[in-house]
PDB file of C-alpha atoms in Angstrom:
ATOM      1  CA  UNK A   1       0.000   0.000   0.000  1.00  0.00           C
ATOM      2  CA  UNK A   2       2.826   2.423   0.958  1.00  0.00           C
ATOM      3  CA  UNK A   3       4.397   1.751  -2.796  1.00  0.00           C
ATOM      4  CA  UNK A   4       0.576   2.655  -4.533  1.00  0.00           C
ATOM      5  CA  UNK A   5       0.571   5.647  -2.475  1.00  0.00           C
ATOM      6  CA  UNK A   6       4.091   6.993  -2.880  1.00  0.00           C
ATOM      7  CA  UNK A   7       3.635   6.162  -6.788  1.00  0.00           C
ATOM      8  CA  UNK A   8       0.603   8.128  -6.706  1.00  0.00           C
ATOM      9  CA  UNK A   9       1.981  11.214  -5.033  1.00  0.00           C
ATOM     10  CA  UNK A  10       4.882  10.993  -8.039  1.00  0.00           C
ATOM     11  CA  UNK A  11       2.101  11.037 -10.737  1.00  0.00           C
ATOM     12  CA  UNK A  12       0.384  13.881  -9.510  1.00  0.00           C
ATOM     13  CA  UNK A  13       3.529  16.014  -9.010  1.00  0.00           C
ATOM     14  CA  UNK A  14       4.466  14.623 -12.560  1.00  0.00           C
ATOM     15  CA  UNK A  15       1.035  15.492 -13.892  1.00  0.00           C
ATOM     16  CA  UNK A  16       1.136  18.619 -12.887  1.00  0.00           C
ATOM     17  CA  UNK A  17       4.454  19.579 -14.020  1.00  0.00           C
ATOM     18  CA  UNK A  18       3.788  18.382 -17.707  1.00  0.00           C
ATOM     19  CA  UNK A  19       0.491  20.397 -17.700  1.00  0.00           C
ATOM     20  CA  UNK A  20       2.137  23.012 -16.888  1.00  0.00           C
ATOM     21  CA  UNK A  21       4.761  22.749 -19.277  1.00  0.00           C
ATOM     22  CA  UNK A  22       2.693  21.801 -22.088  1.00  0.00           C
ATOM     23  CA  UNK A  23       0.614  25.317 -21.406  1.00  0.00           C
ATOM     24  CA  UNK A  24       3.798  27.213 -21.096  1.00  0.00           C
ATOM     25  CA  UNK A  25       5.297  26.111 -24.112  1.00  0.00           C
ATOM     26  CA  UNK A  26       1.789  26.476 -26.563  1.00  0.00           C
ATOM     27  CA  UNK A  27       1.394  30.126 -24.310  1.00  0.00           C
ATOM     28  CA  UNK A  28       5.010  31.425 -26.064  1.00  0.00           C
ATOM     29  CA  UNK A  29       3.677  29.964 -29.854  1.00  0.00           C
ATOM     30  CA  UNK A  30       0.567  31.874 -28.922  1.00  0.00           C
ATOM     31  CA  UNK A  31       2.123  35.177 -27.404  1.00  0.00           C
ATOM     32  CA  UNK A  32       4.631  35.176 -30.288  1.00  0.00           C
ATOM     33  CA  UNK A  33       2.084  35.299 -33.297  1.00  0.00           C
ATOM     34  CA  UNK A  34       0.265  37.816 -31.672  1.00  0.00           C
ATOM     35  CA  UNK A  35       3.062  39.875 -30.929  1.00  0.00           C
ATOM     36  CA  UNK A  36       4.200  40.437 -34.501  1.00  0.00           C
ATOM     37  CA  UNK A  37       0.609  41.787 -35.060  1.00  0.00           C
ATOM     38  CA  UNK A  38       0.144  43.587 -32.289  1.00  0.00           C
ATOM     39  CA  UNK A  39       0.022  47.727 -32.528  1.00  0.00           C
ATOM     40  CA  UNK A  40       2.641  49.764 -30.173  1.00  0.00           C
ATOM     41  CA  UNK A  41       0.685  52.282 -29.216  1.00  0.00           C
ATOM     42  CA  UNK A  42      -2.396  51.937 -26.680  1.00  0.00           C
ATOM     43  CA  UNK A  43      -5.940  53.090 -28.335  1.00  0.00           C
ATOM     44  CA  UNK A  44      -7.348  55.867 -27.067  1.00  0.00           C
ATOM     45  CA  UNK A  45     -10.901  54.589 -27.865  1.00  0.00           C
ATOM     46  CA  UNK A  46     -10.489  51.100 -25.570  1.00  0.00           C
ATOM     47  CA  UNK A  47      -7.710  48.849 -24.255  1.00  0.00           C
ATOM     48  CA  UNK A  48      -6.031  46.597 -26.554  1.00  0.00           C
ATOM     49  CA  UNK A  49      -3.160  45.089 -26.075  1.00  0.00           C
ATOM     50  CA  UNK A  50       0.278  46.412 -27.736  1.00  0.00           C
ATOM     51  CA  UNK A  51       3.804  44.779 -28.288  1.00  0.00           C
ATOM     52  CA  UNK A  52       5.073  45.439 -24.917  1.00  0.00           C
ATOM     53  CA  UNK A  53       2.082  43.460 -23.021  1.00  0.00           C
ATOM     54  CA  UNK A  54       2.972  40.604 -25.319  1.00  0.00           C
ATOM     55  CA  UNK A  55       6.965  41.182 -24.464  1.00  0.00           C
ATOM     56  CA  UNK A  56       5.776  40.599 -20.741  1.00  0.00           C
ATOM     57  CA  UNK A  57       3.633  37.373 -21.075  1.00  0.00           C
ATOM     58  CA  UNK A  58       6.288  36.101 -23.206  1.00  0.00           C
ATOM     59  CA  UNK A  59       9.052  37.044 -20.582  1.00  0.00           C
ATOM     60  CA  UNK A  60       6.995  35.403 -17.881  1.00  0.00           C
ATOM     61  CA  UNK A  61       6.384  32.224 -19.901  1.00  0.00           C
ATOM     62  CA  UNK A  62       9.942  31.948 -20.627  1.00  0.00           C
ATOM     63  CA  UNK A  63      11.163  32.474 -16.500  1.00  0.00           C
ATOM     64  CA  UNK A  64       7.728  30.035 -16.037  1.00  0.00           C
ATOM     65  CA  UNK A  65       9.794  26.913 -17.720  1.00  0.00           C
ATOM     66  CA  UNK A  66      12.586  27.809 -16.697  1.00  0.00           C
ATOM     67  CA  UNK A  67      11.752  28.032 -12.633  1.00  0.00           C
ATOM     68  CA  UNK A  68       9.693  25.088 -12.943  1.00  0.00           C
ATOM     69  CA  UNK A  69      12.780  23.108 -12.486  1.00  0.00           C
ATOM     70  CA  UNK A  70      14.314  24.503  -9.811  1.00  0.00           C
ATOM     71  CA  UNK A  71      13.033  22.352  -6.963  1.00  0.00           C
ATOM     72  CA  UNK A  72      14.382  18.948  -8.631  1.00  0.00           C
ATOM     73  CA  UNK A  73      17.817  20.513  -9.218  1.00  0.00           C
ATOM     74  CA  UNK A  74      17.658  21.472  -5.436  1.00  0.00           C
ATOM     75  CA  UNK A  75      17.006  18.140  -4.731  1.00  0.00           C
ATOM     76  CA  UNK A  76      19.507  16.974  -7.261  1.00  0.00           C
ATOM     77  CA  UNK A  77      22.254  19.202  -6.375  1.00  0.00           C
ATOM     78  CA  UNK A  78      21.729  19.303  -2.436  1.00  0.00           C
ATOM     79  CA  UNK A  79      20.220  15.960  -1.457  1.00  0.00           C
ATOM     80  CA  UNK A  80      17.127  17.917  -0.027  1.00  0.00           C
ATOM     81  CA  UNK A  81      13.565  16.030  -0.313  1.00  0.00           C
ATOM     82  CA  UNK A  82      10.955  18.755  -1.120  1.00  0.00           C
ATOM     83  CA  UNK A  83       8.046  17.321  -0.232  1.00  0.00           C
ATOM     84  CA  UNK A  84       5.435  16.391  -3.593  1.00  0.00           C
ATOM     85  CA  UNK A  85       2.542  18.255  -2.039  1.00  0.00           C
ATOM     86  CA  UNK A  86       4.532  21.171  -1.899  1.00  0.00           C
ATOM     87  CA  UNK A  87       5.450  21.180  -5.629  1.00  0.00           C
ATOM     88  CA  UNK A  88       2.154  20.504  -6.669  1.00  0.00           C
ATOM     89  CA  UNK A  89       0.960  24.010  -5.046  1.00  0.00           C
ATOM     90  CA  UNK A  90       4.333  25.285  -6.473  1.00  0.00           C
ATOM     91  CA  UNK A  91       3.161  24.266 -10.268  1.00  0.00           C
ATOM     92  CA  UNK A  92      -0.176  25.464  -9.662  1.00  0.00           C
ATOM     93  CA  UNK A  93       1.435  28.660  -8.395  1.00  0.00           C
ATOM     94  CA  UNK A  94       2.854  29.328 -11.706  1.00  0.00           C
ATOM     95  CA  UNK A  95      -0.339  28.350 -13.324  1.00  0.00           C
ATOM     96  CA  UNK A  96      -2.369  30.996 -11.698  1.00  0.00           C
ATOM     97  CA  UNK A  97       0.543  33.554 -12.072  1.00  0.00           C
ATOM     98  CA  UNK A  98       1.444  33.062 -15.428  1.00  0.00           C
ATOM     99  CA  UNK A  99      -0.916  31.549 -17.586  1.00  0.00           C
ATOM    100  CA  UNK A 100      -4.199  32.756 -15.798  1.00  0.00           C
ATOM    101  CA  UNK A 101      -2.787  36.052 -14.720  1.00  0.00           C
ATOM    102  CA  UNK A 102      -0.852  37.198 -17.469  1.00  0.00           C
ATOM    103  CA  UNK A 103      -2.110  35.318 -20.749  1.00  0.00           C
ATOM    104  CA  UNK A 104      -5.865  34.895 -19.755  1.00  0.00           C
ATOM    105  CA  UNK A 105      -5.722  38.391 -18.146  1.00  0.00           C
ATOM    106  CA  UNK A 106      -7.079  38.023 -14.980  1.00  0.00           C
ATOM    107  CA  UNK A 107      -4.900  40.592 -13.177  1.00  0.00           C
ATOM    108  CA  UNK A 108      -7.265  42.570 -14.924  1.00  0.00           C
ATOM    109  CA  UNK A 109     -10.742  40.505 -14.921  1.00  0.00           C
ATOM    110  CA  UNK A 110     -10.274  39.387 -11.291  1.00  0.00           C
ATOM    111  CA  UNK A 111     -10.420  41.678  -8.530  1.00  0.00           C
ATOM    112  CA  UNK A 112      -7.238  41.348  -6.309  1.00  0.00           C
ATOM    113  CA  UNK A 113      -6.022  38.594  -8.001  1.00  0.00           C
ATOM    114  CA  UNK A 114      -2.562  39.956  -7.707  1.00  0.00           C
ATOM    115  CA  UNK A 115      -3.359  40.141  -3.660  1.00  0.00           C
ATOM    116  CA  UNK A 116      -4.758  36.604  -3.405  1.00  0.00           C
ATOM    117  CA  UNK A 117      -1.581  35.131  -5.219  1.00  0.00           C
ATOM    118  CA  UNK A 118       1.073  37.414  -3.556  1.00  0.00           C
ATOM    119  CA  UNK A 119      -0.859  35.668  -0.037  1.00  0.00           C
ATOM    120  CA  UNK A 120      -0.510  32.680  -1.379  1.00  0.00           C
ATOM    121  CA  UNK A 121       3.387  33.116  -2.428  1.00  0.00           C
ATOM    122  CA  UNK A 122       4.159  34.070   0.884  1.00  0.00           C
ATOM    123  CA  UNK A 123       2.619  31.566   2.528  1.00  0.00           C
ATOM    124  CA  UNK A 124       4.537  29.290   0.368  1.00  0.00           C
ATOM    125  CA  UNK A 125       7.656  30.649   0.913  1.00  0.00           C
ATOM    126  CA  UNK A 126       7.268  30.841   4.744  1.00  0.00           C
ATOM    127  CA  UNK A 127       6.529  27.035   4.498  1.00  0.00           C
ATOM    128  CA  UNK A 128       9.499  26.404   2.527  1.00  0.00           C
ATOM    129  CA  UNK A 129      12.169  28.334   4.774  1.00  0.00           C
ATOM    130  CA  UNK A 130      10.520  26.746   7.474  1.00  0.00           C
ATOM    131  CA  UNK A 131      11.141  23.779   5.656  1.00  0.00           C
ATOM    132  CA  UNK A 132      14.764  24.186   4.829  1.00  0.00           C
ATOM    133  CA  UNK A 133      15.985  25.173   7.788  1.00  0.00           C
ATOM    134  CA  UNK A 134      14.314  22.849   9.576  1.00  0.00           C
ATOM    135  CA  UNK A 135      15.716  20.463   7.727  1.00  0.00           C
ATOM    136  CA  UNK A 136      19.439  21.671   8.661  1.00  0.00           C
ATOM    137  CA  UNK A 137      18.326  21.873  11.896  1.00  0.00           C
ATOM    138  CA  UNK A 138      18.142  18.401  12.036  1.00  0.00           C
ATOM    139  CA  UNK A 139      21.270  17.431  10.449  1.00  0.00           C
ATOM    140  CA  UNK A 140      23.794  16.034  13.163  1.00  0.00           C
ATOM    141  CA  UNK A 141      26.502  16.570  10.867  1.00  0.00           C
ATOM    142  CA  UNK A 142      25.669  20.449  10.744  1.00  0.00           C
ATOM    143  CA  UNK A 143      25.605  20.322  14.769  1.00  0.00           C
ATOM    144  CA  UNK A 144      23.643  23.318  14.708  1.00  0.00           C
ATOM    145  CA  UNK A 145      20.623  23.579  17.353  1.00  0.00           C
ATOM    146  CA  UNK A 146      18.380  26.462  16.322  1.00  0.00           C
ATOM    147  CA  UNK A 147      15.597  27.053  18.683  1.00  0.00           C
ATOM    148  CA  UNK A 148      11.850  27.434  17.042  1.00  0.00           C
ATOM    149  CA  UNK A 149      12.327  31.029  16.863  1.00  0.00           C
ATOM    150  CA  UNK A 150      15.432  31.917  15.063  1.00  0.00           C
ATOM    151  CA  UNK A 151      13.716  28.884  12.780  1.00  0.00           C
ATOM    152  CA  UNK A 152      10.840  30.962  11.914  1.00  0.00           C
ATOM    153  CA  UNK A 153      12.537  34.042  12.072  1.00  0.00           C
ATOM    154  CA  UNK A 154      14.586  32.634   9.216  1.00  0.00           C
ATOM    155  CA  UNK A 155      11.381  31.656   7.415  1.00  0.00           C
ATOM    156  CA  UNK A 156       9.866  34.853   7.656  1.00  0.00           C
ATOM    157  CA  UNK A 157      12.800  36.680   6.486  1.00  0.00           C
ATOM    158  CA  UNK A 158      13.447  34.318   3.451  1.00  0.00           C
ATOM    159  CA  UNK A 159       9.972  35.008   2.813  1.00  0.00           C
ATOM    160  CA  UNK A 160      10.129  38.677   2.783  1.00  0.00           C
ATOM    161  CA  UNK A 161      13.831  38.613   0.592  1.00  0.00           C
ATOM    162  CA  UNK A 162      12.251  36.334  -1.854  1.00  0.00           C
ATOM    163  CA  UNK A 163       9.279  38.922  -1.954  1.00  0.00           C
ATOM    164  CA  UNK A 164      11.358  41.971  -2.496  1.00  0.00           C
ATOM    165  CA  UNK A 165      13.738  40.288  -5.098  1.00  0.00           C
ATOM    166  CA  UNK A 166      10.312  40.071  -7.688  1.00  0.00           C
ATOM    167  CA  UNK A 167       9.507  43.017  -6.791  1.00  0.00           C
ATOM    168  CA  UNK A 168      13.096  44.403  -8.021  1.00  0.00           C
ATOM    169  CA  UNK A 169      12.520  41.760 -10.891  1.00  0.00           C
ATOM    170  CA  UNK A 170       9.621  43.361 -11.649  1.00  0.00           C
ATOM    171  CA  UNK A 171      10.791  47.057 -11.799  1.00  0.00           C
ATOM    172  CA  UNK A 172      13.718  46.232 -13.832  1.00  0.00           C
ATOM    173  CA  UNK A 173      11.565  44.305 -15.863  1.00  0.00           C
ATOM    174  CA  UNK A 174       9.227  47.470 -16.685  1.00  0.00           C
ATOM    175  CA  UNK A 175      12.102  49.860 -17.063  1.00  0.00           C
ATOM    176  CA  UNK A 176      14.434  47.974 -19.555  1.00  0.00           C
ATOM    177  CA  UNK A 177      11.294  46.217 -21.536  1.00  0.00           C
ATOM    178  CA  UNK A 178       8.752  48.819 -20.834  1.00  0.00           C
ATOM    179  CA  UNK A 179       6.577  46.310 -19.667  1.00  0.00           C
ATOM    180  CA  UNK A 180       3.884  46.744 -17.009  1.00  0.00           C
ATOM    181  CA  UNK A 181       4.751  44.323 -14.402  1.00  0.00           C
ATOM    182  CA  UNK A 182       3.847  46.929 -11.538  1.00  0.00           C
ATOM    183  CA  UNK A 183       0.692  47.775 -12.767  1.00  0.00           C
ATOM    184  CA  UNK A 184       0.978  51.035 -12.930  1.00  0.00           C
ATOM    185  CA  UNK A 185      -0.608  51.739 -16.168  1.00  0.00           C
ATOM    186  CA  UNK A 186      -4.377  50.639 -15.868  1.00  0.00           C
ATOM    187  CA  UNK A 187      -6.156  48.930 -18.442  1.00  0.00           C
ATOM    188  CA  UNK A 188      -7.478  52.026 -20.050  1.00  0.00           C
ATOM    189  CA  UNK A 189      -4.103  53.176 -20.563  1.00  0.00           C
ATOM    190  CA  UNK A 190      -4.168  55.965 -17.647  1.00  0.00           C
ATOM    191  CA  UNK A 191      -0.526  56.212 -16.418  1.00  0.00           C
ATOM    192  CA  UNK A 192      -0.328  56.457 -12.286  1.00  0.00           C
ATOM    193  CA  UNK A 193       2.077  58.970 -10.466  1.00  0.00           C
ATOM    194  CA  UNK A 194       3.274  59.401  -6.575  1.00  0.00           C
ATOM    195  CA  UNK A 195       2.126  57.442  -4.147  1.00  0.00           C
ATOM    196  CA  UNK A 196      -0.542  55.607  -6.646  1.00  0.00           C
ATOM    197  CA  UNK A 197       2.222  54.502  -8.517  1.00  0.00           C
ATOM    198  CA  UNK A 198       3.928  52.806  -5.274  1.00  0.00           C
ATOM    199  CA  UNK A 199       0.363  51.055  -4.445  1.00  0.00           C
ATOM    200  CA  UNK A 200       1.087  47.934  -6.203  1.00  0.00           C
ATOM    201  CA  UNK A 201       4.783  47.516  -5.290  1.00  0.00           C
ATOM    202  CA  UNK A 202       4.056  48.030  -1.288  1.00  0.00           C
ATOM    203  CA  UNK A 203       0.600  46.667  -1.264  1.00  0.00           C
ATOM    204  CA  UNK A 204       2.297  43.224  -2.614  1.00  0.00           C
ATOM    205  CA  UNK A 205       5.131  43.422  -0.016  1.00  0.00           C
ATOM    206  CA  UNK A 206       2.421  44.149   2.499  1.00  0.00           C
ATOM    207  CA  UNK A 207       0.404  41.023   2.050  1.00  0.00           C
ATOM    208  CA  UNK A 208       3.697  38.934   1.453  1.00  0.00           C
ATOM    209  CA  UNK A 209       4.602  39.896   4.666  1.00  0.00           C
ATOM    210  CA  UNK A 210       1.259  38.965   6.387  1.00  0.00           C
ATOM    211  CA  UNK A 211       0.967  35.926   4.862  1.00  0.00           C
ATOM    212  CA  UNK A 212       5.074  35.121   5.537  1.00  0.00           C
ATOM    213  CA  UNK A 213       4.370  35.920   9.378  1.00  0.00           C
ATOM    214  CA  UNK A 214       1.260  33.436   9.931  1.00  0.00           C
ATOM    215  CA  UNK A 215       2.580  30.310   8.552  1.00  0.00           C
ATOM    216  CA  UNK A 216       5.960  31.357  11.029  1.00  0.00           C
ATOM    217  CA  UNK A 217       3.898  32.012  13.936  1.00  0.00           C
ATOM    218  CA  UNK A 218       1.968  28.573  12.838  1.00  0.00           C
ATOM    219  CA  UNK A 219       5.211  27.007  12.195  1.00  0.00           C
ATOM    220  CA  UNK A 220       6.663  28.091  15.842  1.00  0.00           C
ATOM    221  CA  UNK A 221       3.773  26.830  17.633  1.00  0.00           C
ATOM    222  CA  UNK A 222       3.967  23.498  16.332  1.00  0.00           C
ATOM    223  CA  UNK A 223       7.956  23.543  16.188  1.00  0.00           C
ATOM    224  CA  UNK A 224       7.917  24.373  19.726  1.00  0.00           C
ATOM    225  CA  UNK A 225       5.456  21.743  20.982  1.00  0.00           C
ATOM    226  CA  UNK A 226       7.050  19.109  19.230  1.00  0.00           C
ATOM    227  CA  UNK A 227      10.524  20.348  20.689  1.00  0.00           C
ATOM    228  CA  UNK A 228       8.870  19.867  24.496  1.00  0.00           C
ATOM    229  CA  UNK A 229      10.336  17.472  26.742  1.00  0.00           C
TER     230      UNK A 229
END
């Protein structure tokens, strides 16, 4: 029964990953054909998307493939089991991000979609520097004895880094492509100064922060009981 079940949990992670693939990879066709049609100014009449909106998806597609893979060459190149359920939600992550947000345009059909997935990438993250330290933690060859709270300290701060590198990914990104990764061009082509500007960018860091610190504080709690004599 144990051999079923651990095959099964391999054939969804597996599943997932070639879905996600598979859309990836017919996304960039799509994005590309579109692209060479696509006009480079925005109408003044309605919204339609121009060259650089195309530039983006195709930019995130491309980073989509290519960070799919990075949790089996972490557990390639460091000997670290990530556990399947937690690539699973990592696929769908990109999913939602990429193909839903940015080719099927719900950034802009959704309300707060950005919001919900930014909660939802924190919360990831948290789990995962949870995860990996923990994981050290444990090591007896490391010798190193952290107690629960510089563990989800750690997590919370990997959290937050990982947050604010996108978030410097994302203004580079919009500077050197002209893309609008920051959202700070609305969909009817208004252009967003001062402190509206900044909305997005803190507002993201905000959430990824909230979510970050409640799957620490979760991850302390249960750290700490388990740690009780």
């Amino acid at each position: 029964m144990r051999k079923i079940n651990s095959a099964g949990k391999r054939d969804w992670k597996k599943i997932t990953g070639v879905i996600l693939f598979v859309v990836l990879s017919f996304s960039i066709i799509y994005i590309i054909i579109k692209m060479i049609n696509a006009p480079s100014v925005i109408s003044e009449d309605a919204y339609t998307k121009v060259k650089s909106d195309y530039v983006l998806m195709l930019l995130q597609c491309v980073l989509g493939i290519i960070v799919m893979f990075i949790p089996s060459i972490v557990e390639r190149k460091l000997y670290i089991d990530i556990p399947n359920k937690m690539e699973v939600m990592y696929f769908i992550f990109l999913y939602c991000a990429i193909y839903l947000g940015e080719v099927r345009n719900f950034y802009y059909i959704i309300p707060y979609w950005d919001l919900i997935l930014h909660a939802f990438s924190g919360a990831m993250l948290g789990a995962l520097g949870f995860s990996l330290v923990s994981y050290f933690n444990d090591m007896e060859v490391l010798e190193t004895h952290l107690s629960p709270f510089f563990v989800a300290l750690f997590a919370f701060c990997f959290a937050l880094a990982s947050g604010a590198v996108w978030e410097i990914y994302e203004f580079l990104a919009d500077s050197l492509l002209g893309t609008n990764m920051q959202k700070f061009i609305l969909a009817d082509g208004t252009v967003l100064a001062g402190h509206a500007a900044l909305r997005d960018t803190m507002t993201d860091l905000i959430v990824d922060a909230l979510s970050a610190l409640t799957v620490t504080v979760i991850g302390y709690y249960y750290t700490a009981d388990s740690h009780k004599p």
